[in-house]
Amino acid sequence: MYFDIKNEIEARKLPDLFKFSDGTDVNSDNVSKRRMEMLEILQKNVYGYVPDAPDKIDFYIEKTDDTRCCAGKAIYKEIRITFPINDSEFSFPVKIMMPKAVKKAPFAVIANFRGTLPDEYIPSEELIDRGIGFGVFCYTTDITSDDNDFFSGISGKIYKDGIRKSGSDCGKIAMWAYCASRVLDYAINCEDIDREKTAVAGHSRLGKSALLASACDERFKYVFSNNSGCAGAAVSRGKKGETVKNITDAFPYWFCKNYVSYAENEEKMPCDQHFLLAATAPRKVYVASAAEDFWADPLSEYISCIEAGQFWRLYGKDAFPYIDSIPKPGDIICGSNIGYHIRSGVHFLSRYDWNAFIDFFLKK
Ligand code: GTR
């Protein structure tokens, strides 16, 4: 069935990436200023301000096993990352796996629902066989609880009394994103890691966090967001499934308090989620949808790629090579800067998703 995607996009009335807030035009000379403005708008209105990177950071190797991990093909490490924050200190564990066969391996930071390996969302052996190293942490037990408790974990360090005062004080997505960058602090200085092939990856609420992490931290050269939906890859204007109202009713603590004012009021938002994808430009973005993930709304994720994709032109790079219809399950649409796929099935981070991302990640 023919579907006029251009009409659909026009009907969404998305804010223009190519105009600064004061109405002046964005061009290739001032594009990095626009990127900073978009980051500012997203943080102020959606996620809250991500804390500054720490001045110093320590890594302590608690355990190493190079004998039997992935049939002996990988080196496994458990490290502890510790850094000062607000006159105090925060520390969290990360599990690392590196392929022995590669001298300088691509590396993915994975924010995950669990911190142990093996894990149903992480195909360790496939990653290792394709020469990719990774580091994983559990977003709740290692960082901060997935609830309204702002004393828990790093929240209690950021907000000493457990209370967020200003409307733009950061929520938990920003904290998970922040800690993904701390794992990169470790990786970036390792001899066996390829600094030009660094990625941050996550599924669903952690896909939202991954997108924010790469938008803010230019050392991530790739981001992989899987089924991230509302407040992730999917544009909110005209979105089906989960809306700003649904998500702020159920998970207000994921965001800054200002975000609530856009519930059933999306047209007033000075941004939409294509800003989040575009803020990673000129680096690379991969978005994965699932056909039966109606809550996330694959079409709104796809539209976001199309719209954000234009932004790469300002850097003299290719836009997203979209097709003028709704992608069907099994379609993989990869440009050199943005990749997208939609697979059959439900909300899940599957091997199919990983394999498609890995193809994009390893492309020369
Ligand atoms: C849902 C939430 C989504 C998505 C998902 C998940 O309940 O409404 O935005 O993030 O959780 O993280 O699995």
CSV table of C-alpha atoms and ligand atoms in Angstrom, one decimal:
chain,number,residue,atom,x,y,z
A,1,MET,CA,0.0,0.0,0.0
A,2,TYR,CA,1.4,3.4,-1.0
A,3,PHE,CA,1.9,5.8,1.9
A,4,ASP,CA,3.0,9.4,1.4
A,5,ILE,CA,5.6,9.8,4.1
A,6,LYS,CA,6.3,13.4,3.1
A,7,ASN,CA,2.6,14.4,3.8
A,8,GLU,CA,2.8,12.5,7.1
A,9,ILE,CA,6.0,14.4,8.1
A,10,GLU,CA,4.5,17.7,7.2
A,11,ALA,CA,1.4,17.0,9.3
A,12,ARG,CA,3.6,16.4,12.3
A,13,LYS,CA,4.8,20.1,12.2
A,14,LEU,CA,8.2,19.3,13.7
A,15,PRO,CA,10.4,22.1,14.9
A,16,ASP,CA,13.0,23.1,12.3
A,17,LEU,CA,16.5,21.9,12.8
A,18,PHE,CA,17.8,24.5,10.3
A,19,LYS,CA,16.7,27.5,12.3
A,20,PHE,CA,18.2,28.8,15.6
A,21,SER,CA,15.7,29.6,18.3
A,22,ASP,CA,15.9,33.3,17.4
A,23,GLY,CA,14.9,32.4,13.8
A,24,THR,CA,18.3,32.8,12.1
A,25,ASP,CA,19.4,30.2,9.6
A,26,VAL,CA,21.7,27.3,10.5
A,27,ASN,CA,24.5,26.7,7.9
A,28,SER,CA,27.7,24.8,7.7
A,29,ASP,CA,29.6,27.5,9.4
A,30,ASN,CA,27.5,27.7,12.5
A,31,VAL,CA,26.3,24.1,12.7
A,32,SER,CA,28.3,23.2,15.8
A,33,LYS,CA,26.7,26.2,17.6
A,34,ARG,CA,23.3,24.8,16.6
A,35,ARG,CA,24.2,21.4,18.0
A,36,MET,CA,25.1,23.1,21.3
A,37,GLU,CA,21.8,24.9,21.3
A,38,MET,CA,19.8,21.7,20.6
A,39,LEU,CA,21.6,20.0,23.5
A,40,GLU,CA,20.7,22.9,25.8
A,41,ILE,CA,17.1,22.8,24.7
A,42,LEU,CA,16.9,19.0,25.2
A,43,GLN,CA,18.5,19.1,28.6
A,44,LYS,CA,16.4,22.1,29.9
A,45,ASN,CA,13.1,20.7,28.7
A,46,VAL,CA,13.3,16.9,28.6
A,47,TYR,CA,16.1,15.2,30.5
A,48,GLY,CA,17.6,17.9,32.8
A,49,TYR,CA,21.3,18.9,32.8
A,50,VAL,CA,23.7,16.0,32.7
A,51,PRO,CA,26.4,16.7,35.3
A,52,ASP,CA,29.9,17.7,34.2
A,53,ALA,CA,32.5,15.1,33.7
A,54,PRO,CA,34.6,14.5,36.9
A,55,ASP,CA,38.1,16.1,37.2
A,56,LYS,CA,39.6,12.7,38.1
A,57,ILE,CA,38.5,9.1,37.9
A,58,ASP,CA,40.0,5.8,39.1
A,59,PHE,CA,39.7,2.4,37.7
A,60,TYR,CA,40.4,-0.7,39.8
A,61,ILE,CA,40.6,-4.1,38.3
A,62,GLU,CA,38.9,-6.5,40.7
A,63,LYS,CA,39.0,-9.7,38.7
A,64,THR,CA,40.4,-11.0,35.4
A,65,ASP,CA,39.8,-14.3,33.6
A,66,ASP,CA,41.5,-15.0,30.4
A,67,THR,CA,41.1,-18.8,30.4
A,68,ARG,CA,37.6,-19.8,29.6
A,69,CYS,CA,35.5,-16.8,28.7
A,70,CYS,CA,33.8,-17.4,25.3
A,71,ALA,CA,35.7,-20.6,24.8
A,72,GLY,CA,38.9,-18.8,25.7
A,73,LYS,CA,38.5,-16.2,22.9
A,74,ALA,CA,37.9,-13.4,25.2
A,75,ILE,CA,39.5,-11.7,28.2
A,76,TYR,CA,37.0,-11.0,31.0
A,77,LYS,CA,37.5,-8.2,33.6
A,78,GLU,CA,35.5,-6.8,36.4
A,79,ILE,CA,36.5,-3.3,37.1
A,80,ARG,CA,35.3,-0.7,39.6
A,81,ILE,CA,35.0,2.9,38.5
A,82,THR,CA,35.3,5.6,41.2
A,83,PHE,CA,35.1,9.4,40.8
A,84,PRO,CA,34.4,12.4,43.0
A,85,ILE,CA,31.0,14.1,42.7
A,86,ASN,CA,29.7,17.0,44.9
A,87,ASP,CA,32.3,16.6,47.7
A,88,SER,CA,31.6,13.0,47.8
A,89,GLU,CA,32.5,9.9,45.8
A,90,PHE,CA,30.6,7.5,43.6
A,91,SER,CA,31.7,4.1,42.5
A,92,PHE,CA,30.2,1.4,40.3
A,93,PRO,CA,31.2,-2.0,38.8
A,94,VAL,CA,31.5,-2.7,35.1
A,95,LYS,CA,32.0,-6.1,33.4
A,96,ILE,CA,34.3,-6.0,30.4
A,97,MET,CA,34.9,-8.5,27.6
A,98,MET,CA,37.6,-8.0,25.0
A,99,PRO,CA,38.4,-10.2,22.0
A,100,LYS,CA,41.9,-11.7,22.2
A,101,ALA,CA,42.2,-11.9,18.4
A,102,VAL,CA,42.1,-8.2,17.8
A,103,LYS,CA,44.8,-5.7,18.7
A,104,LYS,CA,42.7,-2.6,18.7
A,105,ALA,CA,39.0,-3.6,19.0
A,106,PRO,CA,35.9,-1.6,18.5
A,107,PHE,CA,34.2,-1.1,21.9
A,108,ALA,CA,30.6,-0.7,22.9
A,109,VAL,CA,29.4,0.6,26.3
A,110,ILE,CA,26.2,-1.2,27.0
A,111,ALA,CA,23.7,0.2,29.6
A,112,ASN,CA,21.7,-2.9,30.5
A,113,PHE,CA,18.9,-4.1,32.6
A,114,ARG,CA,21.2,-6.5,34.3
A,115,GLY,CA,24.9,-6.4,35.1
A,116,THR,CA,25.8,-10.0,34.8
A,117,LEU,CA,27.0,-12.1,31.8
A,118,PRO,CA,25.7,-14.0,30.0
A,119,ASP,CA,22.6,-12.0,29.4
A,120,GLU,CA,19.6,-12.4,27.1
A,121,TYR,CA,20.1,-9.0,25.6
A,122,ILE,CA,23.9,-9.3,25.0
A,123,PRO,CA,25.1,-11.9,22.5
A,124,SER,CA,28.6,-11.9,24.0
A,125,GLU,CA,30.1,-14.6,21.8
A,126,GLU,CA,28.8,-13.1,18.6
A,127,LEU,CA,30.3,-9.7,19.6
A,128,ILE,CA,33.6,-11.3,20.5
A,129,ASP,CA,33.7,-13.4,17.3
A,130,ARG,CA,33.2,-10.2,15.3
A,131,GLY,CA,36.1,-8.6,17.1
A,132,ILE,CA,34.1,-6.3,19.3
A,133,GLY,CA,34.8,-5.6,23.0
A,134,PHE,CA,32.2,-4.3,25.4
A,135,GLY,CA,31.6,-3.0,28.9
A,136,VAL,CA,28.3,-3.5,30.6
A,137,PHE,CA,26.7,-2.1,33.8
A,138,CYS,CA,23.3,-2.6,35.4
A,139,TYR,CA,21.4,0.6,35.3
A,140,THR,CA,19.6,0.1,38.6
A,141,THR,CA,21.7,-1.9,41.1
A,142,ASP,CA,24.9,-0.3,39.8
A,143,ILE,CA,23.8,3.3,39.3
A,144,THR,CA,20.5,4.4,40.7
A,145,SER,CA,17.1,2.7,41.3
A,146,ASP,CA,14.4,2.9,38.6
A,147,ASP,CA,11.9,4.8,40.7
A,148,ASN,CA,11.3,8.1,42.4
A,149,ASP,CA,14.0,7.6,45.1
A,150,PHE,CA,16.5,10.3,44.6
A,151,PHE,CA,18.6,9.1,47.5
A,152,SER,CA,19.5,5.9,45.7
A,153,GLY,CA,23.0,5.4,44.2
A,154,ILE,CA,24.4,8.3,42.3
A,155,SER,CA,21.1,10.3,42.7
A,156,GLY,CA,21.9,10.7,46.4
A,157,LYS,CA,25.3,12.1,45.5
A,158,ILE,CA,23.9,14.6,43.0
A,159,TYR,CA,21.0,15.6,45.3
A,160,LYS,CA,22.3,15.3,48.8
A,161,ASP,CA,18.8,15.7,50.4
A,162,GLY,CA,17.2,13.5,47.7
A,163,ILE,CA,15.2,16.4,46.4
A,164,ARG,CA,15.2,18.0,43.0
A,165,LYS,CA,14.6,21.7,43.3
A,166,SER,CA,14.7,23.2,39.9
A,167,GLY,CA,12.6,22.2,36.8
A,168,SER,CA,15.8,21.4,34.9
A,169,ASP,CA,17.5,19.3,37.5
A,170,CYS,CA,18.4,16.0,35.9
A,171,GLY,CA,16.3,12.9,36.0
A,172,LYS,CA,17.5,9.3,35.9
A,173,ILE,CA,17.9,8.9,32.2
A,174,ALA,CA,20.6,11.6,32.4
A,175,MET,CA,22.3,9.7,35.2
A,176,TRP,CA,22.4,6.5,33.3
A,177,ALA,CA,23.8,8.4,30.3
A,178,TYR,CA,26.4,10.1,32.5
A,179,CYS,CA,27.6,6.7,33.8
A,180,ALA,CA,27.9,5.3,30.2
A,181,SER,CA,30.4,8.1,29.6
A,182,ARG,CA,32.3,7.1,32.7
A,183,VAL,CA,32.8,3.6,31.2
A,184,LEU,CA,34.1,5.4,28.1
A,185,ASP,CA,36.6,7.2,30.4
A,186,TYR,CA,38.0,3.8,31.2
A,187,ALA,CA,37.9,2.4,27.6
A,188,ILE,CA,39.3,5.5,25.9
A,189,ASN,CA,42.7,5.0,27.6
A,190,CYS,CA,43.0,1.3,27.0
A,191,GLU,CA,45.7,0.3,24.5
A,192,ASP,CA,43.5,-2.5,23.1
A,193,ILE,CA,40.6,-0.2,22.1
A,194,ASP,CA,40.0,1.5,18.8
A,195,ARG,CA,39.0,5.1,19.7
A,196,GLU,CA,37.4,5.7,16.3
A,197,LYS,CA,35.0,2.8,16.9
A,198,THR,CA,33.4,3.5,20.2
A,199,ALA,CA,29.7,3.0,20.7
A,200,VAL,CA,27.0,3.4,23.3
A,201,ALA,CA,24.1,1.0,23.2
A,202,GLY,CA,20.9,0.4,25.0
A,203,HIS,CA,17.4,-1.0,24.7
A,204,SER,CA,14.2,0.9,25.4
A,205,ARG,CA,14.6,3.2,28.4
A,206,LEU,CA,18.3,2.5,28.1
A,207,GLY,CA,18.1,3.3,24.3
A,208,LYS,CA,16.9,6.7,25.4
A,209,SER,CA,19.9,6.9,27.8
A,210,ALA,CA,22.3,5.8,25.0
A,211,LEU,CA,21.0,8.5,22.7
A,212,LEU,CA,21.4,11.2,25.3
A,213,ALA,CA,24.9,9.8,26.2
A,214,SER,CA,26.1,10.1,22.6
A,215,ALA,CA,24.4,13.4,22.0
A,216,CYS,CA,26.4,14.9,24.9
A,217,ASP,CA,29.7,13.0,24.6
A,218,GLU,CA,31.5,13.4,21.3
A,219,ARG,CA,33.9,10.6,22.2
A,220,PHE,CA,31.2,8.2,21.3
A,221,LYS,CA,31.5,7.7,17.6
A,222,TYR,CA,28.3,5.6,17.3
A,223,VAL,CA,25.1,5.1,19.1
A,224,PHE,CA,22.7,2.1,18.9
A,225,SER,CA,19.3,2.7,20.2
A,226,ASN,CA,16.9,-0.2,20.2
A,227,ASN,CA,13.1,0.2,20.5
A,228,SER,CA,13.7,3.4,22.4
A,229,GLY,CA,10.3,5.0,21.4
A,230,CYS,CA,8.9,7.9,23.4
A,231,ALA,CA,11.5,10.3,24.6
A,232,GLY,CA,14.0,8.2,22.7
A,233,ALA,CA,14.3,8.0,18.9
A,234,ALA,CA,10.5,8.5,18.2
A,235,VAL,CA,9.2,12.0,17.5
A,236,SER,CA,6.5,12.9,20.0
A,237,ARG,CA,4.3,15.1,17.7
A,238,GLY,CA,1.6,12.9,16.2
A,239,LYS,CA,3.1,9.8,17.9
A,240,LYS,CA,1.0,6.7,18.4
A,241,GLY,CA,1.3,4.4,21.4
A,242,GLU,CA,3.1,6.0,24.4
A,243,THR,CA,2.8,9.8,24.6
A,244,VAL,CA,4.5,12.4,26.7
A,245,LYS,CA,1.5,12.2,29.1
A,246,ASN,CA,1.8,8.5,29.4
A,247,ILE,CA,5.5,8.5,30.0
A,248,THR,CA,5.5,11.4,32.5
A,249,ASP,CA,2.6,9.9,34.4
A,250,ALA,CA,4.4,6.5,34.7
A,251,PHE,CA,8.0,7.6,34.9
A,252,PRO,CA,8.3,11.3,35.9
A,253,TYR,CA,11.7,10.7,37.5
A,254,TRP,CA,13.3,9.7,34.2
A,255,PHE,CA,13.1,13.3,33.1
A,256,CYS,CA,13.4,16.8,34.5
A,257,LYS,CA,10.3,18.3,35.9
A,258,ASN,CA,9.9,20.7,33.1
A,259,TYR,CA,9.1,17.9,30.7
A,260,VAL,CA,5.7,17.3,32.4
A,261,SER,CA,4.5,20.7,31.1
A,262,TYR,CA,4.5,19.2,27.6
A,263,ALA,CA,2.1,16.4,28.4
A,264,GLU,CA,-0.8,16.7,25.9
A,265,ASN,CA,1.0,19.9,24.9
A,266,GLU,CA,3.6,18.5,22.6
A,267,GLU,CA,3.2,21.3,20.0
A,268,LYS,CA,4.7,23.7,22.6
A,269,MET,CA,7.9,21.8,23.0
A,270,PRO,CA,10.8,23.8,21.6
A,271,CYS,CA,12.3,20.5,20.3
A,272,ASP,CA,11.3,17.1,19.3
A,273,GLN,CA,13.2,13.8,19.4
A,274,HIS,CA,14.8,14.4,16.0
A,275,PHE,CA,16.9,17.0,17.8
A,276,LEU,CA,18.3,14.2,19.9
A,277,LEU,CA,19.4,12.1,16.9
A,278,ALA,CA,20.8,15.2,15.2
A,279,ALA,CA,22.8,16.2,18.2
A,280,THR,CA,25.0,13.1,17.6
A,281,ALA,CA,25.9,14.4,14.1
A,282,PRO,CA,28.3,14.3,12.4
A,283,ARG,CA,28.9,11.0,14.2
A,284,LYS,CA,26.8,7.9,13.5
A,285,VAL,CA,23.4,6.8,14.7
A,286,TYR,CA,21.6,3.5,14.4
A,287,VAL,CA,18.0,3.1,15.3
A,288,ALA,CA,16.2,-0.2,15.5
A,289,SER,CA,12.4,-0.7,15.6
A,290,ALA,CA,10.2,-3.8,16.1
A,291,ALA,CA,7.1,-4.2,14.1
A,292,GLU,CA,4.9,-5.2,17.0
A,293,ASP,CA,6.3,-2.6,19.3
A,294,PHE,CA,3.2,-0.3,19.0
A,295,TRP,CA,4.0,1.4,22.3
A,296,ALA,CA,7.3,2.7,20.9
A,297,ASP,CA,5.7,3.4,17.4
A,298,PRO,CA,8.1,2.4,14.7
A,299,LEU,CA,6.8,4.9,12.2
A,300,SER,CA,7.6,7.8,14.5
A,301,GLU,CA,11.1,6.4,15.0
A,302,TYR,CA,11.6,6.2,11.3
A,303,ILE,CA,10.3,9.7,10.7
A,304,SER,CA,12.8,10.9,13.3
A,305,CYS,CA,15.7,9.3,11.3
A,306,ILE,CA,14.4,11.0,8.1
A,307,GLU,CA,14.2,14.4,9.7
A,308,ALA,CA,17.4,14.2,11.7
A,309,GLY,CA,19.2,12.8,8.7
A,310,GLN,CA,19.0,16.1,6.9
A,311,PHE,CA,21.2,17.6,9.5
A,312,TRP,CA,24.3,15.6,8.4
A,313,ARG,CA,24.2,17.6,5.1
A,314,LEU,CA,25.4,20.7,7.0
A,315,TYR,CA,28.6,18.7,7.8
A,316,GLY,CA,29.0,17.9,4.1
A,317,LYS,CA,27.8,14.3,4.8
A,318,ASP,CA,25.1,12.2,3.4
A,319,ALA,CA,21.5,12.4,4.7
A,320,PHE,CA,19.5,9.3,5.6
A,321,PRO,CA,18.6,7.4,2.3
A,322,TYR,CA,15.0,6.8,3.2
A,323,ILE,CA,12.4,5.1,1.1
A,324,ASP,CA,9.1,7.0,0.4
A,325,SER,CA,6.9,4.5,2.2
A,326,ILE,CA,6.5,2.7,5.5
A,327,PRO,CA,9.4,0.2,6.0
A,328,LYS,CA,8.3,-3.4,6.4
A,329,PRO,CA,9.7,-6.0,8.8
A,330,GLY,CA,13.1,-7.2,7.5
A,331,ASP,CA,13.9,-3.8,5.9
A,332,ILE,CA,17.4,-2.5,6.8
A,333,ILE,CA,18.0,1.0,5.5
A,334,CYS,CA,21.6,2.1,6.0
A,335,GLY,CA,23.2,5.2,4.9
A,336,SER,CA,26.8,6.0,5.8
A,337,ASN,CA,25.7,8.1,8.8
A,338,ILE,CA,22.3,6.8,9.9
A,339,GLY,CA,21.1,3.2,9.9
A,340,TYR,CA,17.6,2.0,10.6
A,341,HIS,CA,15.9,-1.4,10.6
A,342,ILE,CA,12.6,-2.8,11.5
A,343,ARG,CA,12.3,-6.5,12.4
A,344,SER,CA,9.3,-8.6,13.0
A,345,GLY,CA,8.3,-9.4,16.6
A,346,VAL,CA,7.9,-7.5,19.9
A,347,HIS,CA,9.8,-5.2,22.2
A,348,PHE,CA,13.1,-6.9,22.8
A,349,LEU,CA,16.8,-6.6,22.1
A,350,SER,CA,17.5,-9.6,19.9
A,351,ARG,CA,20.5,-11.0,18.1
A,352,TYR,CA,18.9,-9.8,14.9
A,353,ASP,CA,19.1,-6.2,16.2
A,354,TRP,CA,22.7,-6.7,17.3
A,355,ASN,CA,23.8,-8.3,14.0
A,356,ALA,CA,22.3,-5.5,12.0
A,357,PHE,CA,24.0,-2.9,14.2
A,358,ILE,CA,27.3,-4.7,14.1
A,359,ASP,CA,27.3,-4.6,10.3
A,360,PHE,CA,26.8,-0.9,10.5
A,361,PHE,CA,29.4,-0.5,13.2
A,362,LEU,CA,32.1,-2.4,11.4
A,363,LYS,CA,31.5,-0.9,7.9
A,364,LYS,CA,34.7,0.8,6.7
B,1,GTR,C1,7.9,1.1,29.1
B,1,GTR,C2,8.0,2.5,28.8
B,1,GTR,C3,8.8,2.7,27.5
B,1,GTR,C4,10.0,1.9,27.5
B,1,GTR,C5,9.9,0.5,28.2
B,1,GTR,C6,11.2,-0.1,28.6
B,1,GTR,O1,7.1,0.8,30.2
B,1,GTR,O2,6.7,3.0,28.7
B,1,GTR,O3,9.0,4.1,27.3
B,1,GTR,O4,11.1,2.6,27.8
B,1,GTR,O5,9.2,0.6,29.4
B,1,GTR,O6,12.1,0.5,29.0
B,1,GTR,O7,11.2,-1.4,28.5
